[in-house]
Amino acid sequence: MSEPQISEQGALVLFSGGQDSTACLAWALERYARVETVGFDYGQRHAVELEARRAVRRRIAEAFPAWAARLGPDHELDLTAFGAIGETALTADRAIEVTERGLPSTFVPGRNLVFLTYAAALADRRGLKALVGGMCETDYSGYPDCRRDTLDAMQSALNLGMEQDFRIETPLMRLTKAQTWALAKALGGEALVAITVEDSHTCYLGDRTPHDWGKGCGACPACELRARGWAEWTAAGQAALAS
Ligand code: ZN
């Protein structure tokens, strides 16, 4: 992977502490002189996700001094009122299944739209121009607010409504989960892969049982996706799938 140009503009990474947003954070730290992170507490079932955010940030700063110099403050925003409306499998005690609309019950209606609105308001105040998110169309097509079309429309709405020139950047949009592992390796080598495995959190059930692909229950859709991506990547000899 060639050395990208460092932009003097700042970036705000939507950072949940999962595998995807950990890769996005490293991607932004490689490109922007100033990177801040934002996380949203919308009544997730498990505080473990918020703990993962802090651990990943801390370990990235320890392992990568050049990135540590660019890593600015973290912001945690309380969106529990929004979570109360969502009432899906992530925030309430509902089974993880496919609903009558053909959407996974883990889909929180409008979640990314709300997150991006809050992120843009924060980025405006902080003087940051890029909004970086781990939205992805490839492996998980069930989430309509992860589609690039949705995000293009959102970017237009935010820029019109806030008199801004934000860019919503989605480095994982076309990557498979195996390619996201390859991207982590390309950006931060074994150290970033180890941080992702040991400290990031993706499991819907908040389980922290260790596996070679990371910690989780091993059975929920998020764990299955993550484990399958890891298996595919390691079977390919951890080759650079992300071209
Ligand atoms: Zn799980």
mmCIF file of C-alpha atoms and ligand atoms in Angstrom:
data_model
loop_
_atom_site.group_PDB
_atom_site.id
_atom_site.type_symbol
_atom_site.label_atom_id
_atom_site.label_comp_id
_atom_site.label_asym_id
_atom_site.label_seq_id
_atom_site.Cartn_x
_atom_site.Cartn_y
_atom_site.Cartn_z
ATOM 1 C CA MET A 1 0.000 0.000 0.000
ATOM 2 C CA SER A 2 1.530 3.332 -1.043
ATOM 3 C CA GLU A 3 1.938 6.117 1.506
ATOM 4 C CA PRO A 4 -1.094 8.381 1.245
ATOM 5 C CA GLN A 5 -0.741 12.134 1.379
ATOM 6 C CA ILE A 6 -1.427 13.534 4.860
ATOM 7 C CA SER A 7 -4.307 15.983 4.698
ATOM 8 C CA GLU A 8 -4.112 19.002 6.986
ATOM 9 C CA GLN A 9 -7.876 18.826 7.263
ATOM 10 C CA GLY A 10 -9.314 17.068 10.267
ATOM 11 C CA ALA A 11 -11.457 13.963 10.409
ATOM 12 C CA LEU A 12 -14.104 12.739 12.808
ATOM 13 C CA VAL A 13 -14.371 8.943 12.968
ATOM 14 C CA LEU A 14 -17.670 7.340 13.960
ATOM 15 C CA PHE A 15 -16.054 4.928 16.350
ATOM 16 C CA SER A 16 -18.029 2.133 18.019
ATOM 17 C CA GLY A 17 -15.010 0.087 19.090
ATOM 18 C CA GLY A 18 -15.845 -2.715 16.642
ATOM 19 C CA GLN A 19 -13.651 -4.321 14.010
ATOM 20 C CA ASP A 20 -14.904 -2.038 11.237
ATOM 21 C CA SER A 21 -14.546 1.256 13.046
ATOM 22 C CA THR A 22 -11.111 0.220 14.366
ATOM 23 C CA ALA A 23 -9.980 -0.207 10.740
ATOM 24 C CA CYS A 24 -11.596 3.151 9.902
ATOM 25 C CA LEU A 25 -9.751 4.863 12.768
ATOM 26 C CA ALA A 26 -6.394 3.533 11.528
ATOM 27 C CA TRP A 27 -7.322 4.522 7.958
ATOM 28 C CA ALA A 28 -8.063 8.094 9.080
ATOM 29 C CA LEU A 29 -4.917 8.329 11.233
ATOM 30 C CA GLU A 30 -2.899 7.402 8.150
ATOM 31 C CA ARG A 31 -4.467 10.248 6.160
ATOM 32 C CA TYR A 32 -5.401 13.163 8.398
ATOM 33 C CA ALA A 33 -3.234 15.413 10.557
ATOM 34 C CA ARG A 34 -5.951 15.596 13.195
ATOM 35 C CA VAL A 35 -8.390 12.818 14.008
ATOM 36 C CA GLU A 36 -11.084 12.836 16.653
ATOM 37 C CA THR A 37 -13.534 10.061 17.504
ATOM 38 C CA VAL A 38 -17.191 10.038 18.421
ATOM 39 C CA GLY A 39 -19.218 7.257 20.011
ATOM 40 C CA PHE A 40 -22.905 7.045 20.740
ATOM 41 C CA ASP A 41 -24.568 5.603 23.791
ATOM 42 C CA TYR A 42 -28.028 4.664 22.573
ATOM 43 C CA GLY A 43 -28.783 2.202 25.323
ATOM 44 C CA GLN A 44 -26.737 -0.647 23.896
ATOM 45 C CA ARG A 45 -27.349 -3.845 25.758
ATOM 46 C CA HIS A 46 -23.779 -3.921 26.895
ATOM 47 C CA ALA A 47 -21.422 -1.316 28.253
ATOM 48 C CA VAL A 48 -18.703 -3.637 26.910
ATOM 49 C CA GLU A 49 -18.893 -1.781 23.576
ATOM 50 C CA LEU A 50 -18.058 1.536 25.222
ATOM 51 C CA GLU A 51 -15.223 -0.120 27.146
ATOM 52 C CA ALA A 52 -13.835 -1.520 23.867
ATOM 53 C CA ARG A 53 -13.687 2.005 22.382
ATOM 54 C CA ARG A 54 -11.462 3.234 25.173
ATOM 55 C CA ALA A 55 -9.196 0.162 25.067
ATOM 56 C CA VAL A 56 -8.698 0.305 21.273
ATOM 57 C CA ARG A 57 -7.885 4.033 21.328
ATOM 58 C CA ARG A 58 -5.432 3.561 24.205
ATOM 59 C CA ARG A 59 -3.624 0.626 22.578
ATOM 60 C CA ILE A 60 -3.431 2.295 19.159
ATOM 61 C CA ALA A 61 -1.866 5.373 20.782
ATOM 62 C CA GLU A 62 0.656 3.159 22.616
ATOM 63 C CA ALA A 63 1.614 1.084 19.572
ATOM 64 C CA PHE A 64 1.771 3.844 16.916
ATOM 65 C CA PRO A 65 3.537 7.058 18.078
ATOM 66 C CA ALA A 66 2.999 8.830 14.731
ATOM 67 C CA TRP A 67 -0.721 8.144 14.964
ATOM 68 C CA ALA A 68 -0.810 9.099 18.658
ATOM 69 C CA ALA A 69 0.422 12.572 17.693
ATOM 70 C CA ARG A 70 -2.599 12.964 15.383
ATOM 71 C CA LEU A 71 -5.208 11.386 17.649
ATOM 72 C CA GLY A 72 -7.338 14.060 19.286
ATOM 73 C CA PRO A 73 -10.097 13.829 21.846
ATOM 74 C CA ASP A 74 -12.857 11.269 22.034
ATOM 75 C CA HIS A 75 -16.474 12.369 22.314
ATOM 76 C CA GLU A 76 -19.226 10.206 23.769
ATOM 77 C CA LEU A 77 -22.732 11.426 23.053
ATOM 78 C CA ASP A 78 -25.810 10.294 24.924
ATOM 79 C CA LEU A 79 -28.480 9.126 22.475
ATOM 80 C CA THR A 80 -30.465 6.990 24.876
ATOM 81 C CA ALA A 81 -33.668 8.863 23.957
ATOM 82 C CA PHE A 82 -33.149 7.707 20.360
ATOM 83 C CA GLY A 83 -32.426 4.172 21.540
ATOM 84 C CA ALA A 84 -35.751 4.162 23.353
ATOM 85 C CA ILE A 85 -37.528 4.697 20.016
ATOM 86 C CA GLY A 86 -35.490 2.060 18.162
ATOM 87 C CA GLU A 87 -36.400 -0.881 20.400
ATOM 88 C CA THR A 88 -34.638 -3.460 18.259
ATOM 89 C CA ALA A 89 -32.687 -6.595 19.072
ATOM 90 C CA LEU A 90 -29.625 -4.511 19.927
ATOM 91 C CA THR A 91 -31.275 -2.322 22.511
ATOM 92 C CA ALA A 92 -34.154 -4.432 23.795
ATOM 93 C CA ASP A 93 -34.729 -8.081 24.601
ATOM 94 C CA ARG A 94 -35.851 -9.221 21.174
ATOM 95 C CA ALA A 95 -34.612 -12.200 19.249
ATOM 96 C CA ILE A 96 -32.243 -11.626 16.332
ATOM 97 C CA GLU A 97 -34.305 -12.561 13.282
ATOM 98 C CA VAL A 98 -35.527 -11.256 9.939
ATOM 99 C CA THR A 99 -38.636 -9.089 10.194
ATOM 100 C CA GLU A 100 -41.625 -8.981 7.836
ATOM 101 C CA ARG A 101 -40.009 -6.033 5.978
ATOM 102 C CA GLY A 102 -37.048 -8.283 5.134
ATOM 103 C CA LEU A 103 -34.760 -6.333 7.482
ATOM 104 C CA PRO A 104 -32.743 -7.945 10.269
ATOM 105 C CA SER A 105 -34.284 -7.196 13.676
ATOM 106 C CA THR A 106 -30.913 -5.685 14.604
ATOM 107 C CA PHE A 107 -31.719 -2.806 12.210
ATOM 108 C CA VAL A 108 -32.378 0.386 14.156
ATOM 109 C CA PRO A 109 -34.499 2.621 11.882
ATOM 110 C CA GLY A 110 -32.590 5.778 10.972
ATOM 111 C CA ARG A 111 -29.641 5.018 13.222
ATOM 112 C CA ASN A 112 -26.870 6.032 10.835
ATOM 113 C CA LEU A 113 -28.829 9.119 9.780
ATOM 114 C CA VAL A 114 -29.062 10.242 13.400
ATOM 115 C CA PHE A 115 -25.433 9.369 14.093
ATOM 116 C CA LEU A 116 -24.275 11.355 11.055
ATOM 117 C CA THR A 117 -26.389 14.370 12.018
ATOM 118 C CA TYR A 118 -24.857 14.437 15.499
ATOM 119 C CA ALA A 119 -21.389 13.767 14.079
ATOM 120 C CA ALA A 120 -21.751 16.627 11.580
ATOM 121 C CA ALA A 121 -22.905 19.052 14.277
ATOM 122 C CA LEU A 122 -19.896 18.056 16.375
ATOM 123 C CA ALA A 123 -17.516 18.228 13.385
ATOM 124 C CA ASP A 124 -18.778 21.735 12.599
ATOM 125 C CA ARG A 125 -17.931 22.875 16.124
ATOM 126 C CA ARG A 126 -14.562 21.082 16.061
ATOM 127 C CA GLY A 127 -13.568 22.330 12.595
ATOM 128 C CA LEU A 128 -13.354 18.811 11.092
ATOM 129 C CA LYS A 129 -14.292 18.202 7.454
ATOM 130 C CA ALA A 130 -14.283 14.441 6.933
ATOM 131 C CA LEU A 131 -16.844 12.173 8.596
ATOM 132 C CA VAL A 132 -15.439 8.646 8.472
ATOM 133 C CA GLY A 133 -17.700 5.642 9.001
ATOM 134 C CA GLY A 134 -17.463 1.871 8.610
ATOM 135 C CA MET A 135 -20.668 1.496 6.632
ATOM 136 C CA CYS A 136 -20.424 -1.377 4.185
ATOM 137 C CA GLU A 137 -22.646 -2.688 1.413
ATOM 138 C CA THR A 138 -20.765 -5.896 0.810
ATOM 139 C CA ASP A 139 -21.361 -8.520 3.475
ATOM 140 C CA TYR A 140 -24.476 -7.191 5.116
ATOM 141 C CA SER A 141 -26.884 -5.772 2.591
ATOM 142 C CA GLY A 142 -29.782 -5.719 5.048
ATOM 143 C CA TYR A 143 -29.125 -2.218 6.367
ATOM 144 C CA PRO A 144 -30.532 0.425 3.993
ATOM 145 C CA ASP A 145 -28.766 3.273 5.796
ATOM 146 C CA CYS A 146 -25.372 1.683 5.059
ATOM 147 C CA ARG A 147 -25.825 2.080 1.302
ATOM 148 C CA ARG A 148 -23.597 4.612 -0.423
ATOM 149 C CA ASP A 149 -26.698 6.092 -2.116
ATOM 150 C CA THR A 150 -28.152 6.879 1.306
ATOM 151 C CA LEU A 151 -24.881 8.417 2.443
ATOM 152 C CA ASP A 152 -24.555 10.559 -0.699
ATOM 153 C CA ALA A 153 -28.031 11.931 -0.030
ATOM 154 C CA MET A 154 -27.157 12.465 3.636
ATOM 155 C CA GLN A 155 -23.962 14.305 2.713
ATOM 156 C CA SER A 156 -25.963 16.642 0.454
ATOM 157 C CA ALA A 157 -28.553 17.254 3.171
ATOM 158 C CA LEU A 158 -25.907 17.989 5.817
ATOM 159 C CA ASN A 159 -23.954 20.332 3.545
ATOM 160 C CA LEU A 160 -27.077 22.207 2.461
ATOM 161 C CA GLY A 161 -28.530 22.377 5.949
ATOM 162 C CA MET A 162 -25.313 23.355 7.720
ATOM 163 C CA GLU A 163 -23.725 25.487 4.954
ATOM 164 C CA GLN A 164 -20.768 23.130 5.023
ATOM 165 C CA ASP A 165 -18.547 21.054 2.786
ATOM 166 C CA PHE A 166 -18.345 17.803 4.722
ATOM 167 C CA ARG A 167 -17.329 14.566 3.044
ATOM 168 C CA ILE A 168 -18.755 11.300 4.329
ATOM 169 C CA GLU A 169 -15.924 8.831 3.781
ATOM 170 C CA THR A 170 -16.607 5.091 3.856
ATOM 171 C CA PRO A 171 -13.350 3.183 3.301
ATOM 172 C CA LEU A 172 -14.995 -0.210 3.909
ATOM 173 C CA MET A 173 -17.968 0.298 1.563
ATOM 174 C CA ARG A 174 -16.796 -2.218 -1.060
ATOM 175 C CA LEU A 175 -14.714 -4.508 1.150
ATOM 176 C CA THR A 176 -15.577 -7.977 2.392
ATOM 177 C CA LYS A 177 -14.852 -8.801 6.026
ATOM 178 C CA ALA A 178 -11.735 -10.686 4.887
ATOM 179 C CA GLN A 179 -10.574 -7.562 3.082
ATOM 180 C CA THR A 180 -11.173 -5.494 6.221
ATOM 181 C CA TRP A 181 -8.711 -7.783 8.064
ATOM 182 C CA ALA A 182 -6.282 -7.320 5.178
ATOM 183 C CA LEU A 183 -6.722 -3.548 5.406
ATOM 184 C CA ALA A 184 -5.904 -3.612 9.133
ATOM 185 C CA LYS A 185 -2.760 -5.618 8.407
ATOM 186 C CA ALA A 186 -1.729 -3.246 5.608
ATOM 187 C CA LEU A 187 -2.278 -0.157 7.772
ATOM 188 C CA GLY A 188 -0.851 -1.311 11.089
ATOM 189 C CA GLY A 189 0.724 -4.737 10.619
ATOM 190 C CA GLU A 190 0.451 -7.521 13.189
ATOM 191 C CA ALA A 191 0.134 -4.955 15.995
ATOM 192 C CA LEU A 192 -3.131 -3.562 14.643
ATOM 193 C CA VAL A 193 -4.456 -7.053 13.886
ATOM 194 C CA ALA A 194 -3.692 -8.022 17.511
ATOM 195 C CA ILE A 195 -5.432 -4.915 18.897
ATOM 196 C CA THR A 196 -8.457 -5.665 16.710
ATOM 197 C CA VAL A 197 -8.592 -9.296 17.858
ATOM 198 C CA GLU A 198 -8.019 -8.588 21.546
ATOM 199 C CA ASP A 199 -9.828 -5.306 22.199
ATOM 200 C CA SER A 200 -12.393 -4.475 19.535
ATOM 201 C CA HIS A 201 -15.931 -5.669 20.155
ATOM 202 C CA THR A 202 -18.529 -6.725 17.597
ATOM 203 C CA CYS A 203 -20.668 -9.425 19.281
ATOM 204 C CA TYR A 204 -24.344 -8.492 19.596
ATOM 205 C CA LEU A 205 -24.628 -10.393 22.873
ATOM 206 C CA GLY A 206 -21.753 -8.620 24.615
ATOM 207 C CA ASP A 207 -19.934 -11.930 25.104
ATOM 208 C CA ARG A 208 -16.123 -11.748 25.530
ATOM 209 C CA THR A 209 -15.192 -15.412 25.058
ATOM 210 C CA PRO A 210 -11.800 -15.431 23.270
ATOM 211 C CA HIS A 211 -11.384 -16.957 19.790
ATOM 212 C CA ASP A 212 -8.589 -16.600 17.242
ATOM 213 C CA TRP A 213 -10.770 -14.072 15.333
ATOM 214 C CA GLY A 214 -11.617 -12.026 18.426
ATOM 215 C CA LYS A 215 -13.929 -12.125 21.414
ATOM 216 C CA GLY A 216 -17.601 -12.982 21.213
ATOM 217 C CA CYS A 217 -20.312 -15.616 21.549
ATOM 218 C CA GLY A 218 -19.367 -17.179 18.195
ATOM 219 C CA ALA A 219 -22.996 -17.708 17.201
ATOM 220 C CA CYS A 220 -24.731 -14.336 16.684
ATOM 221 C CA PRO A 221 -24.770 -12.835 13.145
ATOM 222 C CA ALA A 222 -21.987 -10.349 13.984
ATOM 223 C CA CYS A 223 -19.725 -13.093 15.349
ATOM 224 C CA GLU A 224 -20.482 -15.398 12.404
ATOM 225 C CA LEU A 225 -19.617 -12.659 9.933
ATOM 226 C CA ARG A 226 -16.416 -11.770 11.752
ATOM 227 C CA ALA A 227 -15.301 -15.401 12.155
ATOM 228 C CA ARG A 228 -16.050 -16.169 8.494
ATOM 229 C CA GLY A 229 -14.046 -13.139 7.341
ATOM 230 C CA TRP A 230 -11.113 -14.169 9.526
ATOM 231 C CA ALA A 231 -11.247 -17.754 8.213
ATOM 232 C CA GLU A 232 -11.351 -16.537 4.612
ATOM 233 C CA TRP A 233 -8.440 -14.144 5.197
ATOM 234 C CA THR A 234 -6.235 -16.687 6.988
ATOM 235 C CA ALA A 235 -7.066 -19.365 4.382
ATOM 236 C CA ALA A 236 -5.792 -16.917 1.768
ATOM 237 C CA GLY A 237 -2.506 -16.760 3.702
ATOM 238 C CA GLN A 238 -3.333 -13.281 5.035
ATOM 239 C CA ALA A 239 -2.600 -12.036 1.548
ATOM 240 C CA ALA A 240 -3.304 -8.425 0.731
ATOM 241 C CA LEU A 241 -6.914 -8.876 -0.344
ATOM 242 C CA ALA A 242 -7.450 -5.131 -0.097
ATOM 243 C CA SER A 243 -5.923 -3.882 -3.299
HETATM 244 ZN ZN ZN B 1 -21.750 -12.889 19.177
#
